[in-house]
Backbone as JSON, one array per atom type, in Angstrom:
{
  "sequence": "XXXXXXXXXXXXXXXXXXXXXXXXXXXXXXXXXXXXXXXXXXXXXXXXXXXXXXXXXXXXXXXXXXXXXXXXXXXXXXXXXXXXXXXXXXXXXXXXXXXXXXXXXXXXXXXXXXXXXXXXXXXXXXXXXXXXXXXXXXXXXXXXXXXXXXXXXXXXXXXXXXXXXXXXXXXXXX",
  "N": [[-22.64, 18.97, -2.43], [-20.57, 18.23, -0.6], [-21.52, 16.2, 0.81], [-20.65, 13.76, 1.11], [-17.95, 13.36, 1.25], [-14.49, 11.83, 0.06], [-11.65, 11.99, 1.32], [-8.67, 11.93, 0.21], [-4.81, 11.33, 0.75], [-1.43, 11.37, -0.53], [1.72, 9.92, -0.35], [4.79, 10.63, -1.65], [7.59, 10.03, -4.04], [9.28, 12.33, -3.84], [9.04, 15.95, -3.34], [9.35, 16.91, -6.0], [9.05, 18.64, -8.95], [8.98, 16.32, -10.71], [8.35, 14.19, -9.25], [6.8, 10.83, -8.23], [4.15, 9.14, -6.92], [4.12, 7.33, -4.34], [2.37, 6.24, -2.23], [-1.04, 5.9, -1.68], [-3.78, 6.98, 0.2], [-7.13, 6.75, 1.33], [-10.31, 8.11, 2.78], [-13.3, 8.29, 4.37], [-16.26, 9.23, 6.1], [-18.86, 7.39, 7.74], [-21.89, 7.23, 8.67], [-20.79, 6.83, 12.12], [-18.89, 5.73, 12.07], [-15.25, 5.85, 10.34], [-13.86, 5.27, 7.78], [-11.13, 3.7, 5.98], [-8.83, 3.37, 3.7], [-5.77, 2.11, 1.96], [-3.06, 2.14, -0.05], [0.47, 0.86, -1.27], [2.15, 1.72, -3.95], [3.67, 0.51, -6.64], [6.15, 1.7, -8.81], [5.64, 3.36, -12.2], [7.4, 1.7, -15.24], [8.69, 4.33, -16.6], [8.61, 6.2, -14.8], [10.96, 8.09, -13.22], [13.76, 7.21, -11.59], [15.66, 8.88, -10.38], [14.07, 10.7, -8.91], [13.93, 9.72, -6.69], [14.12, 10.71, -3.44], [16.03, 10.43, -0.47], [15.72, 11.8, 1.69], [12.71, 12.35, 1.74], [12.05, 9.64, 1.88], [12.92, 9.05, 4.43], [11.2, 10.6, 5.88], [8.56, 9.88, 5.41], [9.05, 6.97, 5.9], [9.15, 4.88, 4.34], [10.56, 2.51, 2.62], [12.23, 2.49, -0.27], [12.82, -0.06, -1.58], [10.42, -1.48, -0.54], [8.73, -1.12, -2.46], [8.83, -2.73, -4.21], [7.8, -4.98, -4.55], [4.82, -3.78, -4.25], [1.71, -3.38, -4.99], [1.18, -3.16, -8.46], [0.84, 0.41, -10.41], [-1.1, 0.56, -12.28], [-2.95, -1.1, -11.19], [-3.4, -0.49, -8.95], [-4.84, 2.09, -9.54], [-7.15, 1.68, -10.96], [-8.45, 0.29, -8.64], [-8.6, 2.35, -7.18], [-10.58, 3.95, -8.3], [-12.78, 2.21, -8.12], [-13.03, 2.41, -4.93], [-13.54, 4.89, -4.62], [-15.76, 5.51, -6.39], [-17.55, 7.8, -7.64], [-17.71, 9.99, -5.72], [-16.84, 13.08, -4.22], [-13.37, 14.09, -4.17], [-11.37, 15.25, -1.92], [-8.99, 17.19, -0.39], [-5.99, 18.06, 1.52], [-3.72, 18.93, 0.45], [-3.72, 20.16, -2.01], [-2.44, 20.85, -4.47], [-0.04, 19.08, -4.86], [-1.19, 16.54, -4.39], [-3.33, 16.55, -6.19], [-2.04, 16.32, -8.44], [-0.35, 14.43, -8.34], [-1.99, 12.21, -8.18], [-3.28, 12.55, -10.89], [-1.08, 11.7, -12.47], [-0.9, 8.86, -11.46], [-3.76, 7.85, -12.36], [-4.02, 9.16, -14.86], [-5.7, 11.27, -17.37], [-8.83, 11.38, -15.9], [-12.61, 11.97, -15.79], [-13.47, 11.2, -13.27], [-11.62, 11.83, -11.38], [-11.25, 14.39, -10.08], [-10.33, 16.95, -7.65], [-10.76, 18.46, -4.64], [-10.04, 21.39, -2.65], [-9.08, 21.62, 0.64], [-10.27, 23.45, 1.95], [-12.44, 24.76, 0.17], [-14.25, 22.75, 0.49], [-14.94, 23.01, 3.28], [-15.84, 25.78, 3.3], [-17.9, 25.3, 1.92], [-19.26, 23.4, 3.57], [-19.7, 25.53, 5.46], [-21.42, 27.4, 4.89], [-23.86, 29.91, 4.39], [-26.96, 30.51, 3.09], [-25.48, 31.54, 1.12], [-23.56, 33.12, 2.32], [-20.27, 32.87, 4.29], [-20.2, 31.56, 7.74], [-18.18, 33.22, 9.68], [-17.37, 32.47, 12.12], [-17.59, 29.74, 12.79], [-16.29, 28.72, 10.57], [-13.8, 29.31, 11.52], [-13.52, 27.54, 14.09], [-13.62, 25.03, 12.64], [-11.36, 24.97, 11.0], [-9.77, 24.95, 13.38], [-9.86, 22.82, 14.35], [-8.89, 21.04, 12.07], [-6.18, 21.99, 11.75], [-5.62, 20.79, 14.33], [-4.96, 17.91, 14.03], [-2.8, 15.32, 13.93], [-0.23, 14.89, 11.98], [0.88, 11.92, 10.23], [2.52, 11.43, 8.3], [2.14, 9.1, 6.26], [-0.12, 7.84, 4.24], [-2.59, 6.55, 4.58], [-3.63, 7.15, 7.3], [-3.29, 9.54, 7.87], [-5.13, 10.45, 5.7], [-7.23, 9.43, 7.34], [-7.26, 10.92, 9.46], [-8.22, 13.6, 8.24], [-10.76, 12.77, 8.05], [-11.98, 12.41, 10.23], [-11.44, 14.59, 11.56], [-13.39, 16.01, 9.71], [-15.83, 14.24, 10.32], [-15.86, 15.13, 13.06], [-16.39, 18.0, 12.93], [-18.57, 18.43, 11.55], [-20.36, 17.28, 13.19], [-20.46, 19.15, 15.2], [-21.66, 21.32, 13.86], [-23.99, 19.9, 13.45], [-25.09, 19.83, 15.51], [-25.48, 22.44, 16.23], [-27.02, 23.74, 14.72], [-26.54, 24.9, 12.57]],
  "CA": [[-21.73, 18.73, -3.19], [-19.79, 17.66, 0.1], [-22.04, 15.73, 1.62], [-19.95, 12.13, 1.4], [-16.64, 13.35, 0.43], [-13.94, 11.06, 0.23], [-10.52, 12.31, 1.94], [-7.4, 11.48, -0.23], [-4.03, 11.56, 0.46], [-0.51, 10.86, -0.92], [3.13, 10.1, -0.11], [5.73, 10.42, -3.01], [9.03, 9.65, -3.99], [9.83, 13.41, -3.52], [8.47, 16.7, -3.61], [9.98, 17.65, -6.89], [7.87, 18.36, -10.1], [8.87, 15.13, -11.42], [8.18, 12.94, -8.36], [5.8, 10.31, -8.5], [3.08, 8.78, -5.69], [4.47, 5.66, -3.7], [1.39, 5.47, -1.25], [-2.27, 6.65, -2.16], [-4.82, 6.66, 1.28], [-8.33, 7.25, 1.32], [-11.0, 7.73, 4.03], [-14.45, 8.49, 4.57], [-17.23, 8.55, 7.13], [-20.04, 6.24, 7.22], [-22.04, 7.1, 10.01], [-20.24, 7.1, 13.05], [-17.55, 5.26, 11.66], [-14.44, 6.38, 9.74], [-13.39, 3.67, 6.48], [-10.02, 4.09, 5.45], [-8.11, 2.47, 2.85], [-4.72, 2.77, 1.55], [-2.22, 0.78, -0.87], [1.6, 1.34, -1.67], [2.14, 2.03, -5.28], [4.63, 0.17, -7.31], [6.73, 2.87, -9.55], [6.07, 2.7, -13.54], [9.02, 1.98, -15.46], [8.99, 5.87, -16.87], [8.66, 7.34, -13.53], [12.38, 8.4, -13.29], [14.42, 6.97, -10.3], [16.35, 9.7, -10.01], [13.27, 11.6, -8.4], [13.67, 9.58, -5.47], [14.72, 11.41, -2.42], [16.05, 9.94, 0.95], [15.03, 12.77, 2.68], [11.41, 12.07, 1.71], [11.93, 8.46, 2.43], [13.11, 9.38, 6.09], [10.12, 11.42, 6.9], [7.4, 8.82, 5.72], [9.25, 6.06, 6.69], [8.86, 4.01, 3.15], [11.81, 2.53, 2.0], [12.51, 2.32, -1.68], [12.7, -1.58, -1.39], [9.15, -2.06, -0.11], [7.72, -0.66, -3.56], [8.96, -3.71, -5.33], [6.36, -6.02, -3.99], [3.56, -3.45, -3.94], [0.79, -3.36, -6.45], [1.22, -2.15, -10.03], [0.32, 1.56, -10.68], [-2.68, 0.55, -13.09], [-3.71, -1.88, -10.51], [-4.07, 0.55, -7.54], [-5.41, 3.12, -10.68], [-8.56, 0.88, -10.64], [-9.13, -0.19, -7.33], [-8.9, 3.68, -6.23], [-11.44, 4.71, -9.09], [-13.88, 1.5, -7.63], [-13.44, 2.92, -4.03], [-14.27, 6.28, -4.79], [-16.93, 5.54, -6.6], [-18.12, 9.22, -8.13], [-17.58, 10.73, -4.55], [-16.31, 14.44, -4.46], [-12.15, 13.94, -3.45], [-10.76, 16.35, -0.93], [-7.46, 17.35, 0.29], [-5.68, 19.32, 2.14], [-2.37, 19.61, -0.04], [-4.42, 20.05, -3.36], [-1.46, 20.86, -5.94], [0.44, 17.9, -4.85], [-1.92, 15.32, -4.44], [-4.1, 16.3, -7.33], [-0.63, 15.81, -9.88], [0.03, 12.9, -8.02], [-3.6, 11.51, -8.82], [-3.3, 12.27, -12.29], [-0.01, 10.82, -12.64], [-1.38, 7.67, -11.26], [-4.91, 7.76, -13.06], [-4.45, 9.82, -16.3], [-7.0, 12.35, -17.36], [-9.85, 10.94, -15.83], [-13.29, 12.99, -15.19], [-13.74, 11.28, -11.99], [-10.42, 12.38, -10.25], [-11.29, 15.76, -9.84], [-9.69, 17.03, -6.49], [-11.27, 19.47, -4.42], [-9.7, 21.65, -1.48], [-10.17, 21.28, 2.14], [-10.75, 25.28, 2.08], [-13.78, 24.73, -0.73], [-15.32, 22.04, 1.18], [-15.18, 23.98, 4.32], [-16.56, 27.02, 2.71], [-19.14, 24.87, 1.38], [-20.02, 23.35, 4.86], [-20.3, 26.58, 6.72], [-22.25, 28.37, 4.28], [-25.5, 30.15, 4.91], [-27.74, 31.54, 2.38], [-24.7, 32.11, 0.25], [-22.6, 33.5, 3.22], [-19.56, 32.1, 5.18], [-19.99, 31.61, 9.34], [-16.59, 32.93, 10.0], [-16.99, 31.96, 13.58], [-17.94, 28.12, 12.55], [-15.44, 28.09, 9.82], [-12.4, 29.23, 12.03], [-13.62, 26.42, 14.68], [-13.31, 24.18, 11.68], [-9.65, 25.11, 10.87], [-8.94, 24.71, 14.64], [-10.06, 21.08, 14.37], [-8.11, 20.3, 11.2], [-4.85, 22.09, 12.75], [-5.43, 19.77, 15.42], [-4.81, 16.6, 13.71], [-1.49, 14.92, 14.09], [-0.1, 14.01, 10.55], [1.93, 10.54, 10.57], [3.04, 11.04, 6.86], [1.45, 7.74, 5.74], [-1.31, 8.16, 3.2], [-4.06, 6.07, 5.21], [-3.46, 7.68, 8.62], [-3.31, 10.97, 7.61], [-6.49, 10.88, 5.38], [-8.13, 9.32, 8.03], [-7.01, 12.29, 10.45], [-8.99, 14.58, 7.58], [-12.25, 12.22, 8.03], [-12.22, 12.44, 11.7], [-12.02, 16.09, 11.89], [-14.43, 16.29, 9.02], [-16.73, 14.45, 11.13], [-16.24, 16.19, 14.27], [-16.81, 19.71, 12.41], [-19.99, 18.53, 10.84], [-21.42, 16.97, 14.16], [-20.84, 20.46, 15.72], [-22.53, 22.04, 12.57], [-25.26, 19.6, 13.39], [-25.86, 20.3, 16.92], [-25.61, 24.13, 16.25], [-28.22, 23.66, 13.48], [-26.0, 25.59, 11.24]],
  "C": [[-20.55, 18.11, -1.92], [-20.45, 16.95, 0.86], [-21.38, 14.08, 1.96], [-18.8, 12.49, 0.84], [-15.4, 12.45, 0.97], [-11.98, 11.73, 0.43], [-9.1, 11.48, 1.08], [-5.92, 12.15, 0.11], [-2.91, 10.72, -0.3], [0.68, 10.83, -0.19], [3.96, 10.02, -1.36], [7.06, 10.4, -2.71], [9.86, 11.28, -3.72], [8.94, 14.79, -3.71], [8.77, 18.11, -4.62], [8.7, 17.95, -7.57], [7.82, 17.39, -10.74], [8.54, 14.22, -10.56], [6.79, 12.19, -8.64], [5.01, 9.88, -7.24], [4.02, 7.23, -5.49], [3.37, 5.36, -2.48], [0.19, 6.58, -1.84], [-3.32, 6.03, -0.43], [-5.97, 7.5, 1.26], [-9.38, 7.03, 2.46], [-11.98, 8.68, 3.91], [-15.23, 8.48, 5.64], [-18.39, 7.94, 6.69], [-20.81, 6.17, 8.68], [-21.14, 7.81, 11.34], [-19.05, 6.64, 12.91], [-16.62, 5.88, 10.57], [-13.63, 5.15, 9.2], [-12.32, 4.38, 5.7], [-9.14, 2.9, 4.64], [-6.5, 3.04, 2.47], [-3.55, 1.65, 0.76], [-0.65, 1.75, -1.13], [1.53, 1.29, -3.18], [3.62, 1.58, -6.2], [5.22, 1.17, -8.49], [6.51, 2.24, -11.19], [7.38, 2.77, -14.03], [9.32, 3.55, -16.02], [8.75, 6.38, -16.24], [10.36, 7.04, -13.22], [12.59, 8.01, -11.78], [15.29, 7.83, -9.9], [15.46, 10.81, -9.13], [13.1, 10.98, -7.21], [14.51, 10.12, -4.57], [14.52, 10.68, -0.76], [15.57, 10.52, 1.78], [13.37, 12.62, 3.09], [10.94, 10.91, 2.59], [11.8, 8.29, 4.25], [11.68, 9.68, 6.56], [8.38, 10.51, 6.56], [7.82, 7.39, 5.85], [8.91, 4.8, 5.59], [9.82, 3.76, 2.56], [11.6, 2.23, 0.49], [12.16, 0.68, -2.1], [11.31, -2.58, -1.67], [8.15, -1.73, -1.39], [7.82, -1.7, -4.24], [8.34, -4.54, -5.44], [4.94, -5.49, -4.04], [2.75, -3.79, -5.16], [0.97, -2.65, -7.78], [0.52, -0.86, -10.02], [-0.91, 1.53, -11.34], [-3.59, -0.3, -12.03], [-4.34, -0.7, -9.37], [-4.94, 1.86, -8.46], [-6.82, 2.85, -10.24], [-9.32, 0.88, -9.56], [-9.46, 1.47, -6.74], [-9.81, 4.33, -6.9], [-12.87, 3.77, -8.54], [-14.5, 2.21, -6.34], [-14.06, 4.17, -3.94], [-15.32, 6.69, -5.16], [-18.14, 6.67, -7.11], [-18.22, 9.78, -6.74], [-17.06, 11.64, -4.77], [-14.71, 13.87, -3.27], [-11.91, 15.41, -2.64], [-9.59, 16.24, -0.45], [-6.74, 18.42, 0.75], [-4.32, 19.87, 1.55], [-2.94, 19.38, -1.92], [-3.27, 20.15, -4.72], [-0.72, 19.67, -5.92], [-0.21, 16.64, -4.79], [-2.6, 15.29, -5.74], [-2.99, 15.85, -8.73], [-0.53, 14.58, -9.74], [-1.21, 11.74, -8.63], [-3.45, 11.55, -10.47], [-2.27, 11.71, -13.04], [-0.33, 9.38, -12.73], [-2.71, 7.16, -12.24], [-4.58, 7.66, -14.7], [-5.57, 10.43, -16.25], [-8.14, 11.77, -17.4], [-10.98, 11.67, -15.17], [-13.43, 12.58, -13.79], [-12.89, 11.62, -10.95], [-10.4, 13.8, -10.07], [-11.31, 15.84, -8.14], [-10.26, 18.35, -5.94], [-10.43, 20.2, -3.04], [-10.04, 21.58, -0.47], [-10.52, 22.96, 2.07], [-12.07, 25.17, 1.32], [-14.54, 24.13, 0.21], [-15.6, 22.26, 2.47], [-16.08, 24.84, 4.41], [-17.89, 26.53, 2.54], [-20.44, 24.31, 2.83], [-20.57, 24.64, 5.6], [-21.0, 27.69, 5.56], [-23.91, 28.53, 4.44], [-26.08, 30.83, 4.18], [-26.43, 32.21, 1.44], [-23.54, 32.79, 0.8], [-21.82, 32.74, 4.27], [-19.72, 32.52, 6.79], [-18.95, 31.67, 9.63], [-16.32, 32.24, 11.33], [-16.81, 30.29, 13.58], [-16.74, 27.85, 11.58], [-13.7, 27.99, 10.56], [-12.47, 28.08, 13.26], [-13.0, 25.22, 13.82], [-11.87, 24.11, 11.49], [-8.9, 24.59, 11.96], [-8.78, 23.13, 14.68], [-8.93, 20.22, 13.77], [-7.12, 20.35, 11.47], [-4.91, 21.18, 13.46], [-4.78, 18.46, 15.46], [-3.47, 16.32, 13.28], [-1.18, 14.14, 12.74], [1.21, 13.11, 10.98], [2.85, 10.8, 8.96], [3.15, 9.9, 6.39], [0.09, 8.11, 5.11], [-2.72, 7.85, 3.98], [-4.38, 6.84, 6.39], [-3.9, 9.01, 8.52], [-4.69, 11.39, 6.8], [-7.4, 10.53, 6.35], [-8.2, 10.63, 9.16], [-8.26, 13.19, 9.97], [-10.21, 14.08, 7.94], [-12.52, 12.33, 9.4], [-12.29, 13.66, 12.06], [-12.55, 16.63, 11.06], [-15.49, 15.92, 9.87], [-17.08, 15.1, 12.38], [-16.68, 17.57, 13.98], [-18.28, 19.4, 12.11], [-20.91, 18.27, 12.2], [-21.53, 18.28, 14.84], [-21.44, 21.06, 14.99], [-23.84, 21.41, 13.05], [-26.1, 20.02, 14.56], [-26.22, 21.57, 17.2], [-26.74, 24.62, 15.23], [-27.99, 24.66, 12.38], [-25.25, 24.95, 10.1]]
}
């Protein structure tokens, strides 16, 4: 199921329930390479401007004015669907990223997001049982990734960690 996952990450206007996505990043492995794409997102007219939080803007360093020249949300949604190309999406912040993805693309079947936990459990299950030592090592690698609070680099960090974890899995034959 997770042989070729796409790691997805969003930056948003705030962390409130009515926040909206301002940047999306996707990353996946291709052999030894990690492929990463990202895009800012121009807010739709019906996304409330009161949901912009200056504190969040300072964290991700994306000023609201940068979104004026960003691609329109519908264009980003189509671009995202083309890049995902039916592969499973994986997120380390499922509740946020899935909500922002649904807000961006609407109720599409292709955009089901899985948690990093589910992907790792799948990767380290043997005959229906989880290998706790390998799973613990995987979490250590994932946690060691530096968060930049930009969607592309953060998604890439997860893809690099996944590649490292899967490489160690292949070495051990587990």
